[in-house]
Coordinates of C-alpha atoms in Angstrom, one line a residue:
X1 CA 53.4 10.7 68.0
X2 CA 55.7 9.7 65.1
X3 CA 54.6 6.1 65.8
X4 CA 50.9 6.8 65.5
X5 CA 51.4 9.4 62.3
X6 CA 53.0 6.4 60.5
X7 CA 50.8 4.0 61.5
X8 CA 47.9 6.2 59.8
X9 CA 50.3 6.4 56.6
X10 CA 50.8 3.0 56.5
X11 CA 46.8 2.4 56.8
X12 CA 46.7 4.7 53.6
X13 CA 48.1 1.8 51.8
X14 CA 46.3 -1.4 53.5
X15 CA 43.3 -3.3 51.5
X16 CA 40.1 -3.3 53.5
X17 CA 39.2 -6.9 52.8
X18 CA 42.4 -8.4 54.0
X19 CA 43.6 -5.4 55.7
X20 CA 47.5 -6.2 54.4
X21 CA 49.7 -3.8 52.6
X22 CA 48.1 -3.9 48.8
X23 CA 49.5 -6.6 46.6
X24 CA 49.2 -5.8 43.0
X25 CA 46.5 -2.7 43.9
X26 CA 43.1 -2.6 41.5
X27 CA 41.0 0.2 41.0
X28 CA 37.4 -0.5 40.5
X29 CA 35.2 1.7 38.4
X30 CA 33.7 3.6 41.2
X31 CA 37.6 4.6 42.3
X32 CA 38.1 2.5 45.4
X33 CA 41.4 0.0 45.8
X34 CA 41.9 -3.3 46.6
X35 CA 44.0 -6.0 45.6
X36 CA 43.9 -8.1 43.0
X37 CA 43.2 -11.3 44.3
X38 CA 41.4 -9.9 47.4
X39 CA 38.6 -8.4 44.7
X40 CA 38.7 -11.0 42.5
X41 CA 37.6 -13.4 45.3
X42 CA 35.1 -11.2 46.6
X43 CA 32.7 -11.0 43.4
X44 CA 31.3 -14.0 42.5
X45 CA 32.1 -15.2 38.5
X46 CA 28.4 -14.1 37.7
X47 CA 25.6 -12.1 38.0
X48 CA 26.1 -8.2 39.8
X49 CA 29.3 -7.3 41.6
X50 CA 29.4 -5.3 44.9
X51 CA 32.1 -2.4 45.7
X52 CA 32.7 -3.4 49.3
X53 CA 33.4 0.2 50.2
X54 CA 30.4 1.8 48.7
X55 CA 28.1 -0.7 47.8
X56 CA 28.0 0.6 44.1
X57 CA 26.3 -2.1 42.2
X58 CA 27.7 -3.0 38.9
X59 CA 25.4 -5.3 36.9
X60 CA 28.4 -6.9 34.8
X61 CA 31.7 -7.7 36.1
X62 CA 34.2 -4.3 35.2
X63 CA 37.2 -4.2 34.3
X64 CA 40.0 -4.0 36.7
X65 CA 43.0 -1.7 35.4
X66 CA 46.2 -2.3 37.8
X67 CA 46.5 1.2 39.7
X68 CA 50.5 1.8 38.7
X69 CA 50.5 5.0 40.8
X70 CA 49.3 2.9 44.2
X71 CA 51.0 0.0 43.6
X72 CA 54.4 2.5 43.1
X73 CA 54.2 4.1 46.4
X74 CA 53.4 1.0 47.9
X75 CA 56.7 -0.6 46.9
X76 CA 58.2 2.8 48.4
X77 CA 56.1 2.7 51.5
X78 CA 58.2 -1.1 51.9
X79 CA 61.0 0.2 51.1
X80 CA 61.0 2.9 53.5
X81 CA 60.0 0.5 56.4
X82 CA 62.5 -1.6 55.6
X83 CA 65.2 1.9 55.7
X84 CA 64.0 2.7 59.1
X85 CA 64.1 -0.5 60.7
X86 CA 67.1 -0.9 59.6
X87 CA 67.7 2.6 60.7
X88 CA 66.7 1.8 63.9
X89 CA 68.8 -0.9 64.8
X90 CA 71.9 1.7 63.9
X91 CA 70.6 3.6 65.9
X92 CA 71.2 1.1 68.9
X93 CA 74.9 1.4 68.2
X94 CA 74.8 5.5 67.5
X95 CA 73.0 6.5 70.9
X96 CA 72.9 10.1 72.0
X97 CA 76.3 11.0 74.4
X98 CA 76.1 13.0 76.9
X99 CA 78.0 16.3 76.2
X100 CA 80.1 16.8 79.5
X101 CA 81.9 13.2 79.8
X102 CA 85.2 13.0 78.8
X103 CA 85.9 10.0 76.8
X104 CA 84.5 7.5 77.0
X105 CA 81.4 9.4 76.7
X106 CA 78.0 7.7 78.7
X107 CA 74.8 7.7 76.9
X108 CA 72.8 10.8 77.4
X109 CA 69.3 10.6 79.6
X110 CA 67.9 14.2 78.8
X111 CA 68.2 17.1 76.7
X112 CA 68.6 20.6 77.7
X113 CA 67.3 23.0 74.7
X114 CA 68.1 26.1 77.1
X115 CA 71.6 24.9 77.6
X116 CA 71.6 23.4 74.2
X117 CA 73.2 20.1 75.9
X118 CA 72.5 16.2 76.6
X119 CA 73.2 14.9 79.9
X120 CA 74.2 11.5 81.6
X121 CA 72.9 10.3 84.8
X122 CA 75.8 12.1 86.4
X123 CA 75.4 15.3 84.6
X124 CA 71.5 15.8 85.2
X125 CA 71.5 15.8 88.5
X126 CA 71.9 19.7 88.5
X127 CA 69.0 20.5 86.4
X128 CA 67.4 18.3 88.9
X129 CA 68.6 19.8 92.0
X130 CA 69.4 23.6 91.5
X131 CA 66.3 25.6 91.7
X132 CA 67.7 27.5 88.7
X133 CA 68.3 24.5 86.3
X134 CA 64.9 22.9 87.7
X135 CA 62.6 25.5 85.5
X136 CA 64.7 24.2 82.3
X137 CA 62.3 22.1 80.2
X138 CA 64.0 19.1 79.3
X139 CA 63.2 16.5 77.0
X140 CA 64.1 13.0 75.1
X141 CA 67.7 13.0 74.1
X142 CA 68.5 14.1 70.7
X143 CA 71.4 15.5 68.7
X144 CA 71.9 19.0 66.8
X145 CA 69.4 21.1 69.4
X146 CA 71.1 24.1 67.5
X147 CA 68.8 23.3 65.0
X148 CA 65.5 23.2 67.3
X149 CA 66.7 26.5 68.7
X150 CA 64.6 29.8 67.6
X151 CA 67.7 31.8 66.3
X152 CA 66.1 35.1 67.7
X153 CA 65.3 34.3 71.4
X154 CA 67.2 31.3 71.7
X155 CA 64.3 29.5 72.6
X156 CA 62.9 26.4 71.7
X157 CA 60.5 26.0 68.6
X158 CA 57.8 24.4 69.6
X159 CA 54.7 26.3 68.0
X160 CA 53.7 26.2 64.5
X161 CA 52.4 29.7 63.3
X162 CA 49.4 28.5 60.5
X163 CA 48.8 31.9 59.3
X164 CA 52.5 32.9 58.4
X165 CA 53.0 29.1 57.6
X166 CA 56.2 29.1 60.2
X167 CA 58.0 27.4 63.5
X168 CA 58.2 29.9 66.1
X169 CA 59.2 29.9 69.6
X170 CA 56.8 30.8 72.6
X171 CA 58.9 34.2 72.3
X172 CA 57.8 34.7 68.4
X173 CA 54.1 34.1 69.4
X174 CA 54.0 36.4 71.8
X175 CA 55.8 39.2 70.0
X176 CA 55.5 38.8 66.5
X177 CA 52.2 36.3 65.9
X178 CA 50.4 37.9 68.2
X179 CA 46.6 37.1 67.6
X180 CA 47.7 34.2 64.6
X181 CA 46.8 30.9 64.6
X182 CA 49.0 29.1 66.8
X183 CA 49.2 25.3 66.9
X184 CA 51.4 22.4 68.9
X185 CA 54.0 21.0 66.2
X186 CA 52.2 17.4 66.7
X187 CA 48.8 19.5 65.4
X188 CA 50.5 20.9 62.9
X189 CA 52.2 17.8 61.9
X190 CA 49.4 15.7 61.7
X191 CA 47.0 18.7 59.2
X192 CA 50.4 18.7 56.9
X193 CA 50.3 15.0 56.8
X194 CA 46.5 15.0 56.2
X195 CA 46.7 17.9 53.3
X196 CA 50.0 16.0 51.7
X197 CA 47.5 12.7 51.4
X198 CA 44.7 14.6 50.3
X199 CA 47.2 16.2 47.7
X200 CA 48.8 12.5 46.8
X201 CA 45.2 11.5 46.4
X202 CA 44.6 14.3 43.8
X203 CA 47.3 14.3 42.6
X204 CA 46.7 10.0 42.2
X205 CA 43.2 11.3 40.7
X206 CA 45.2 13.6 38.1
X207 CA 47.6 10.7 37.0
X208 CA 44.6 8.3 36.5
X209 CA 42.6 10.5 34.0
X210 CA 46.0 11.7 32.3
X211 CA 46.4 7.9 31.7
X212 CA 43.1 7.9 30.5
X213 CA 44.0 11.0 28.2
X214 CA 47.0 9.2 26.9
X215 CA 44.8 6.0 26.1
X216 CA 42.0 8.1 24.4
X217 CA 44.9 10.0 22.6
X218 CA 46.5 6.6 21.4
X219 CA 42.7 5.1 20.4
X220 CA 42.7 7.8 18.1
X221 CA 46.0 7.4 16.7
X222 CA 45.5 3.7 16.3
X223 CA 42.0 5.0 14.6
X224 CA 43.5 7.8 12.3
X225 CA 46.2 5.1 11.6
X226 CA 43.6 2.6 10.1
X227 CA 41.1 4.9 8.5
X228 CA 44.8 6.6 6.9
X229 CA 45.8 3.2 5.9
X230 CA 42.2 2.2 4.1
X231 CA 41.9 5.4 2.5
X232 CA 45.0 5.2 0.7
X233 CA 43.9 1.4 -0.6
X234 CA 40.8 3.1 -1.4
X235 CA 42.5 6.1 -3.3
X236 CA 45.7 3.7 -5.0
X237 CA 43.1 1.3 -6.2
X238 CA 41.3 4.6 -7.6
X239 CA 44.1 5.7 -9.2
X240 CA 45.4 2.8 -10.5
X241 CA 41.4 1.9 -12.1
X242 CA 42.2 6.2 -13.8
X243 CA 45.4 5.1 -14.8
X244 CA 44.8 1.7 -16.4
X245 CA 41.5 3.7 -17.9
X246 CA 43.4 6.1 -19.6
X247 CA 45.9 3.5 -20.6
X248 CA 43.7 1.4 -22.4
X249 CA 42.3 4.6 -24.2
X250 CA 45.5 5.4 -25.2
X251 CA 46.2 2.4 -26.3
X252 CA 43.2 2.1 -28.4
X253 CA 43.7 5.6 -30.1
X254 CA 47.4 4.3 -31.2
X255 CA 45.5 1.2 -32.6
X256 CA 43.4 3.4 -34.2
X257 CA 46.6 5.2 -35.8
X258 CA 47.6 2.3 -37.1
X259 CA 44.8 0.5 -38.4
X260 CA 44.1 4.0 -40.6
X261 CA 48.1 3.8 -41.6
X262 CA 48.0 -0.2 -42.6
X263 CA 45.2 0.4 -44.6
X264 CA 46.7 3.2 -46.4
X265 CA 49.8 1.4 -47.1
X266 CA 48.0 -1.8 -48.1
X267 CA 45.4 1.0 -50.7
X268 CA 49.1 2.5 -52.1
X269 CA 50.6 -1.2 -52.8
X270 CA 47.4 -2.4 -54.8
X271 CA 47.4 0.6 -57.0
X272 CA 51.0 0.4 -57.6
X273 CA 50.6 -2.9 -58.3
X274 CA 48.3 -2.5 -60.7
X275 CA 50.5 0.4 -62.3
X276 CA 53.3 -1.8 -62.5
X277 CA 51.4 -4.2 -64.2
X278 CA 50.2 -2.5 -66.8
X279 CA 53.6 -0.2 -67.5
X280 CA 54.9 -4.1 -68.1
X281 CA 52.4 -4.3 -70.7
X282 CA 53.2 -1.2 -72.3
X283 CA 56.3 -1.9 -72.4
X284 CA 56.0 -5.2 -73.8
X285 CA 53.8 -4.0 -76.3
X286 CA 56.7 -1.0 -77.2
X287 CA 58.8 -3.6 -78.2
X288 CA 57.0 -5.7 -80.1
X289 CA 56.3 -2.3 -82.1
X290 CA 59.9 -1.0 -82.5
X291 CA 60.9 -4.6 -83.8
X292 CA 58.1 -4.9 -85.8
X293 CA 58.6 -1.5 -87.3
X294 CA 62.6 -2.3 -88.4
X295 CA 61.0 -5.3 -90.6
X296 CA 61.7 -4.8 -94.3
X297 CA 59.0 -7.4 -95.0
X298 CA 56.2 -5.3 -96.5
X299 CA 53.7 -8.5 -96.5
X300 CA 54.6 -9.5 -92.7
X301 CA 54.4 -6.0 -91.4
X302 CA 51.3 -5.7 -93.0
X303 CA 49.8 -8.7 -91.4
X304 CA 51.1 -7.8 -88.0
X305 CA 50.3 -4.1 -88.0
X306 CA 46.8 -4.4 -87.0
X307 CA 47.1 -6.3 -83.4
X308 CA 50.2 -3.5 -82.6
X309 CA 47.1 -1.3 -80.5
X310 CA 47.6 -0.7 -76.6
X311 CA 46.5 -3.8 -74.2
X312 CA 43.0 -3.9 -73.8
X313 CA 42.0 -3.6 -70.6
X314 CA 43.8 -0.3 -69.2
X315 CA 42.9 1.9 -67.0
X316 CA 41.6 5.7 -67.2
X317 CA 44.1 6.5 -64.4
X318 CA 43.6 10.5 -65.1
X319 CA 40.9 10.6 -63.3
X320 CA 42.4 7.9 -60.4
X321 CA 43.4 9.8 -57.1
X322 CA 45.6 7.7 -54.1
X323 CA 44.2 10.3 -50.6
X324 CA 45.2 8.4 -47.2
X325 CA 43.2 8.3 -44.3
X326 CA 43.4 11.4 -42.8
X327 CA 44.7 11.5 -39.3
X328 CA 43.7 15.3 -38.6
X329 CA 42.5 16.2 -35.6
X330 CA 42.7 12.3 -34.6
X331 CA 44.1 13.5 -31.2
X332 CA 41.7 16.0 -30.7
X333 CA 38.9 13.8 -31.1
X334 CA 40.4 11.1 -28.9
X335 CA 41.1 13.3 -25.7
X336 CA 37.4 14.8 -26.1
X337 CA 36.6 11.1 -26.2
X338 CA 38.9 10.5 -23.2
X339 CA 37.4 12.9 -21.2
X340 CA 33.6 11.7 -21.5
X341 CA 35.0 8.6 -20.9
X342 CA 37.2 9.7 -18.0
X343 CA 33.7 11.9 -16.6
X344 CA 31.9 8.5 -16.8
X345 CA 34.4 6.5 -14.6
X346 CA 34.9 9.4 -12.2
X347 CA 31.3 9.2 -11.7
X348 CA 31.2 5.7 -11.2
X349 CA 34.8 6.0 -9.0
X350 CA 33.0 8.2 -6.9
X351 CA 30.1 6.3 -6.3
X352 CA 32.2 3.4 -5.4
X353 CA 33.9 5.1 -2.6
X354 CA 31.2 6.7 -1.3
X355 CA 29.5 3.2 -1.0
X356 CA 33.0 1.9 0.3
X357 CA 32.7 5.5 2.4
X358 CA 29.5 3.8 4.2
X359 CA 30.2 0.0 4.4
X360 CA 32.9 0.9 7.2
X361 CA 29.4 1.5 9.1
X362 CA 28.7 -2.2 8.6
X363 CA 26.6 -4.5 11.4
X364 CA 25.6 -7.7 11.6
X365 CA 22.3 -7.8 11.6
X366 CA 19.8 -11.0 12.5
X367 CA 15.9 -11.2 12.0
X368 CA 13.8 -11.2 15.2
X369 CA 11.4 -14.2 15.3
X370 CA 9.2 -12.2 17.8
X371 CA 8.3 -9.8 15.2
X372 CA 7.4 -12.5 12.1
X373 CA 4.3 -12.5 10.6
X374 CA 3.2 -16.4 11.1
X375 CA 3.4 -17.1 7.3
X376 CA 7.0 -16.5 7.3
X377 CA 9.6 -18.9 7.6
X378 CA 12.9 -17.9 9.2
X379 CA 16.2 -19.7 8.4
X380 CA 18.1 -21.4 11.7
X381 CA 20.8 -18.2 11.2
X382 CA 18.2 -15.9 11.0
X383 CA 19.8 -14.4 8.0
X384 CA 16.8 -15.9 5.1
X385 CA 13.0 -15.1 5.2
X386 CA 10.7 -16.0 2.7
X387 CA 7.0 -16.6 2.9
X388 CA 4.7 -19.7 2.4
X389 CA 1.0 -20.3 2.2
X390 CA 1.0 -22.3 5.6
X391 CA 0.5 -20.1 8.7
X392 CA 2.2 -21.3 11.8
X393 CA 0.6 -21.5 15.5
X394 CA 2.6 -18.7 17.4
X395 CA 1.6 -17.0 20.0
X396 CA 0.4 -13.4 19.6
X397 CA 2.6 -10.3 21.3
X398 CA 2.5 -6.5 20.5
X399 CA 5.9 -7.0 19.2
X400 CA 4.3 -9.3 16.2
X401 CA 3.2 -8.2 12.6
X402 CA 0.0 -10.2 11.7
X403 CA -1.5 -9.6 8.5
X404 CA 1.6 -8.0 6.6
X405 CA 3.9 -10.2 5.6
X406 CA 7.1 -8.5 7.5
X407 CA 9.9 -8.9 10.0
X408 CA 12.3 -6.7 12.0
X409 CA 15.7 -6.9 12.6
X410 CA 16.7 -7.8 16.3
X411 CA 19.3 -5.0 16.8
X412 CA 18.0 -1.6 17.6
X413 CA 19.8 1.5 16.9
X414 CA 19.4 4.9 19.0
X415 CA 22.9 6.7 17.9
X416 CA 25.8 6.4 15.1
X417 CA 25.7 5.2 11.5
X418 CA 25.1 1.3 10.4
X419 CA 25.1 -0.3 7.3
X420 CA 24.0 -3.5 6.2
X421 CA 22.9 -5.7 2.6
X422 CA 20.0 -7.4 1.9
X423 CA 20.2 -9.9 -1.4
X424 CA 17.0 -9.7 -3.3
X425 CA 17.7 -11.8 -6.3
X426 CA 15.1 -13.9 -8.0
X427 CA 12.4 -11.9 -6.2
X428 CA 9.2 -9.6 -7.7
X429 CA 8.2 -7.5 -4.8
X430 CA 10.0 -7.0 -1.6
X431 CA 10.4 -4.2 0.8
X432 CA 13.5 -3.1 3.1
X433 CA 14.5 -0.3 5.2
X434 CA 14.4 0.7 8.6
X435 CA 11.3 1.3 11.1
X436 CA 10.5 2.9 14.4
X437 CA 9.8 1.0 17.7
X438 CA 6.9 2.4 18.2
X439 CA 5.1 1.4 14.3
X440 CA 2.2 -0.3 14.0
X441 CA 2.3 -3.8 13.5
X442 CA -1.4 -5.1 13.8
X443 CA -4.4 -5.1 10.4
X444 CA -3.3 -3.2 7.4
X445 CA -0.3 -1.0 7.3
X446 CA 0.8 1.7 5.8
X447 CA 4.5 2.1 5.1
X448 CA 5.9 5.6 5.0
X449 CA 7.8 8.2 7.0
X450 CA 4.5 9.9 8.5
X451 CA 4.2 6.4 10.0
X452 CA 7.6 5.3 11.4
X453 CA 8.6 3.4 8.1
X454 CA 11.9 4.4 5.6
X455 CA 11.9 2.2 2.9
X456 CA 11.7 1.4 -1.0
X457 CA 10.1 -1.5 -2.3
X458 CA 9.6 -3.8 -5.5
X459 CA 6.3 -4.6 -7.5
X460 CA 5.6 -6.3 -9.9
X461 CA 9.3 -7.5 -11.2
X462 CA 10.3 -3.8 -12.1
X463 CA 8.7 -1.1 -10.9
X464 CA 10.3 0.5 -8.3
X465 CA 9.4 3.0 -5.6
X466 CA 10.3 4.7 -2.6
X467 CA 7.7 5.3 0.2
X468 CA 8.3 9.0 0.5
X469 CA 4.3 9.3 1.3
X470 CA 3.4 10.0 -1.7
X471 CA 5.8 7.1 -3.3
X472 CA 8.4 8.5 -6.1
X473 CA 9.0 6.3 -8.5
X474 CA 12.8 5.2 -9.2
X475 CA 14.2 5.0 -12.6
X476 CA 17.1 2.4 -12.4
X477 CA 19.5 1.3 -14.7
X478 CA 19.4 -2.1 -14.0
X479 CA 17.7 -4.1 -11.7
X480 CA 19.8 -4.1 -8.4
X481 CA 20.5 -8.2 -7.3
X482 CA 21.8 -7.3 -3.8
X483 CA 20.5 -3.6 -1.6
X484 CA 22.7 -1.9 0.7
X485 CA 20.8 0.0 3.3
X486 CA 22.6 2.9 5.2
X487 CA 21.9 4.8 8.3
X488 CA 23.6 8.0 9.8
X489 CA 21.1 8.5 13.0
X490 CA 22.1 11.9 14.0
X491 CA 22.3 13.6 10.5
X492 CA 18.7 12.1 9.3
X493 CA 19.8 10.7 6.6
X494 CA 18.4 6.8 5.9
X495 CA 20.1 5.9 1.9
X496 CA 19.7 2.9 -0.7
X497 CA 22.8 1.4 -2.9
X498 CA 22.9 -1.1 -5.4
X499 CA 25.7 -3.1 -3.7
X500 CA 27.2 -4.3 -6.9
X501 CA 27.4 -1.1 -9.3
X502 CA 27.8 0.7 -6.5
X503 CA 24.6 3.0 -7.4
X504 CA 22.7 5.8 -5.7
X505 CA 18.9 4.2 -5.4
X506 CA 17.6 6.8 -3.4
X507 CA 18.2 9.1 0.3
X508 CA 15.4 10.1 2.5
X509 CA 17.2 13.6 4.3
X510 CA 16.1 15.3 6.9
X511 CA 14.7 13.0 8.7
X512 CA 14.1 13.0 13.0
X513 CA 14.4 10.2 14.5
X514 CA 13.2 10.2 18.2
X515 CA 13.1 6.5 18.9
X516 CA 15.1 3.3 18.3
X517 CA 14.8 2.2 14.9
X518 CA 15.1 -1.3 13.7
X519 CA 15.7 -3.1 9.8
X520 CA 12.7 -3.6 8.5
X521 CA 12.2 -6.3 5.7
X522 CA 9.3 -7.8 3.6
X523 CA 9.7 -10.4 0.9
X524 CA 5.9 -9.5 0.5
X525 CA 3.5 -13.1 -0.1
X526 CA 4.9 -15.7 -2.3
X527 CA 2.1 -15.0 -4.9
X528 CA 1.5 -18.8 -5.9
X529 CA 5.5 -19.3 -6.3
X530 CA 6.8 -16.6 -8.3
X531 CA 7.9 -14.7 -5.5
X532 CA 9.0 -17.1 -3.1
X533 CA 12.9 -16.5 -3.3
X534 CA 13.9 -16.0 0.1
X535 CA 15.5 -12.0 1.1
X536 CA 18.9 -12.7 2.7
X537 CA 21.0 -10.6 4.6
X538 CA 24.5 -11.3 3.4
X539 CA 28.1 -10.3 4.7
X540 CA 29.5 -7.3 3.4

């Protein structure tokens, strides 16, 4: 019995393609083991791969993730196999002895649990012979039969008792598990061993999606971790743009200061300038008329006298008043400036991280040559479309537009946010947004929610709409060279920014969307050449 219950654990850990003890174990998708190598050679390098076991079907090969927990009790499993064989050849030299010879002791045939003793040839005979001895049940040779002895009765335990969970004696299920379920030790053995591997299999089952746990957990570590580390680029570069703002107006409203005080200073110096010059004059003339009036000449004072009158040429400077440039409420007026200034770069701060906010969303997008109109011409990247007066032979498909001059983008989305830029430089008219699959795309078409379509559009250089159903018209600042168009599928919401300035164009809210929805684009008819700059979708 202990032969055949570790043969059936061993099985527990053999692959069923080479049918070998598992060599670097694999667990496939659908939960089944093999080895490594076994699998790998099993599933051809393309096309659908077949679980052996189950016959699950996977369409692309999975990935294999080692199976630590099988391939850890397999090392055990060897290990213990090598313990026991080596176990067992010790126990060639450490035989049972029977307990009557004196030394040296023979090796014991038979074990008596009544008389709690092994035997030798010699020693059996009795239990062989007397009638007495002859109901004793004896059995293969084994040491400490104390311990196999039902301490009660003094019988041997050989029942298991599955409702009280116990060994018992024929004795104890007579007496005391009366009516209980009673099993042979082997039965009991071999349900323990089945419930311990259905428990190791759970318990393998628990490990796996606790690993899985762990690896979400650290995903969204490594995730909060990067979004931590490009918000606070986002918000230093913020604060440093505030900082250097307010630095440079600070630095302007000391400028300011000075330029008032230098041209004070430079207003004081002319007019004492001009003071000085003239109190030189004065005084020059002073002297000439305290010299001339010591003269005892009558005839020479006489002759001089005249020409003794104050310069010509002075100023009235009673009425002349020196008032600096105030610098009153200089301050005041500067920090009211500051913060109109300060409002108009949070403003724009803002709208530059809410567009930096969305371009994390950002796909690479390509236009689908399926869906062309046959007047347009699609670069070898599909990345450029532009439109030309010769119509191409294509053949005709639901899928393609054939009167309006559009294009949709090849990846559909059905889930998430995505974000992508279209440059519409050099262009008069042009539309771009997104569509439904299910639009119409044959004859005349009419481009607004009610019909599948979220967009804004050009005409006519500037005038600028949004096809709301009934279009609103947009009143932009500038004319926007390059359109970011942004998509958050579950919250409705399908938005328009000037890539470069960073500006709001316009949000269609509340939207449902049931089906996949695609970028849409028109660079609308080349109108003789005026219009026949190409739209391209650019890298963000």
């Amino acid at each position: 019995m202990s032969s055949t219950s570790e043969r059936s654990s061993e099985e527990t850990f053999l692959c069923s393609i080479c049918l070998e003890v598992f060599s670097e174990p694999v667990t496939t998708p659908c939960g089944h083991n093999f080895c490594k190598s076994c699998i790998c050679e099993a599933w051809a390098p393309e096309g659908p791969c077949t679980c052996p076991l189950c016959k699950e079907v996977f369409h692309s090969r999975p990935q294999l993730s080692i199976n630590t927990l099988l391939r850890e009790l397999v090392s055990e499993v060897k290990l213990d196999k090598n313990k026991s064989n080596s176990m067992n050849e010790m126990m060639t030299f450490s035989e049972v002895q029977c307990d009557l010879c004196s030394e040296p002791k023979l090796k014991a045939l038979k074990s008596c649990p009544v008389c709690l003793s092994s035997f030798c040839e010699t020693h059996l005979q009795p239990h062989l012979t007397v009638s007495g001895l002859k109901r004793h049940q004896l059995m293969e040779p084994v040491e400490n039969l104390e311990d196999r002895m039902c301490p009660k009765h003094q019988r041997p335990l050989e029942l298991f008792c599955g409702t009280d969970e116990k060994i018992v004696c024929m004795m104890c299920s007579v007496r005391e598990h009366k009516n209980h379920e009673l099993l042979s030790l082997e039965e009991a053995c071999e349900r323990r061993r089945s419930s311990l591997l259905h428990t190791q299999a759970q318990s393998q089952h628990m490990v796996e999606q606790r690993r899985l746990k762990v690896q979400e957990i650290q995903r969204c570590v490594e995730l909060s971790d990067t979004e931590v580390h490009r918000e606070r680029a986002v918000g230093l570069q913020a604060f440093t743009d505030l900082m250097q703002s307010v630095q440079r107006r600070q630095d302007r409203f000391l400028e300011k200061l000075q330029e008032k005080q230098s041209r004070s200073h430079k207003r004081a110096q002319e007019l004492v300038q001009q003071l000085e010059q003239e109190i030189c004059e004065l005084e020059k003339s002073s002297t000439e008329v305290e010299r001339l009036s010591r003269s005892q000449d009558p005839l020479h004072f006489l002759q001089h006298c005249p020409a003794l009158t104050p310069p010509a040429g002075l100023k009235e400077w009673s009425s002349e008043s020196f008032e600096p440039e105030t610098c009153e409420g200089s301050a005041a007026r500067a920090l009211t400036e500051l913060e109109k200034h300060l409002s108009e770069d949070f403003n724009k701060l803002s709208s530059r991280l809410e567009l930096l906010r969305v371009q994390q969303f950002v796909v690479d997008v390509t236009l689908d040559p399926d869906t062309a109109q046959p007047w347009l011409v699609l670069s070898e990247d599909l990345k450029q479309v532009h439109h030309t007066d010769v119509k191409k032979k294509l053949p005709d498909s639901p899928l393609r537009f054939d009167s309006s001059a559009n294009v949709l983008g090849k990846q559909s989305f059905s889930s998430g946010r995505f974000y992508f830029e279209v440059q519409v430089k050099g262009k008069t008219d042009w539309d771009l947004g997104v569509a439904q699959e299910s639009i119409n795309r044959k004859g005349q078409i009419i481009v607004n929610p009610k019909k599948g379509f979220w967009c804004i559009v050009l005409r006519n250089k500037d005038e600028y709409k949004a096809r709301a159903g009934p279009s609103v018209p947009l009143s932009l600042q500038r004319a926007p060279q390059k359109v970011g168009v942004f998509v958050d599928y579950g919250e409705g919401l399908v938005s328009f920014y000037d890539a470069d300035s960073a500006d709001l164009l316009f949000s269609f809210s509340g939207c449902c969307f049931r089906e996949k929805l695609f970028p849409y684009f028109s660079p609308c008819f080349n109108t003789e050449g005026s219009n026949s700059a190409p739209l391209v979708l650019t890298a963000v």
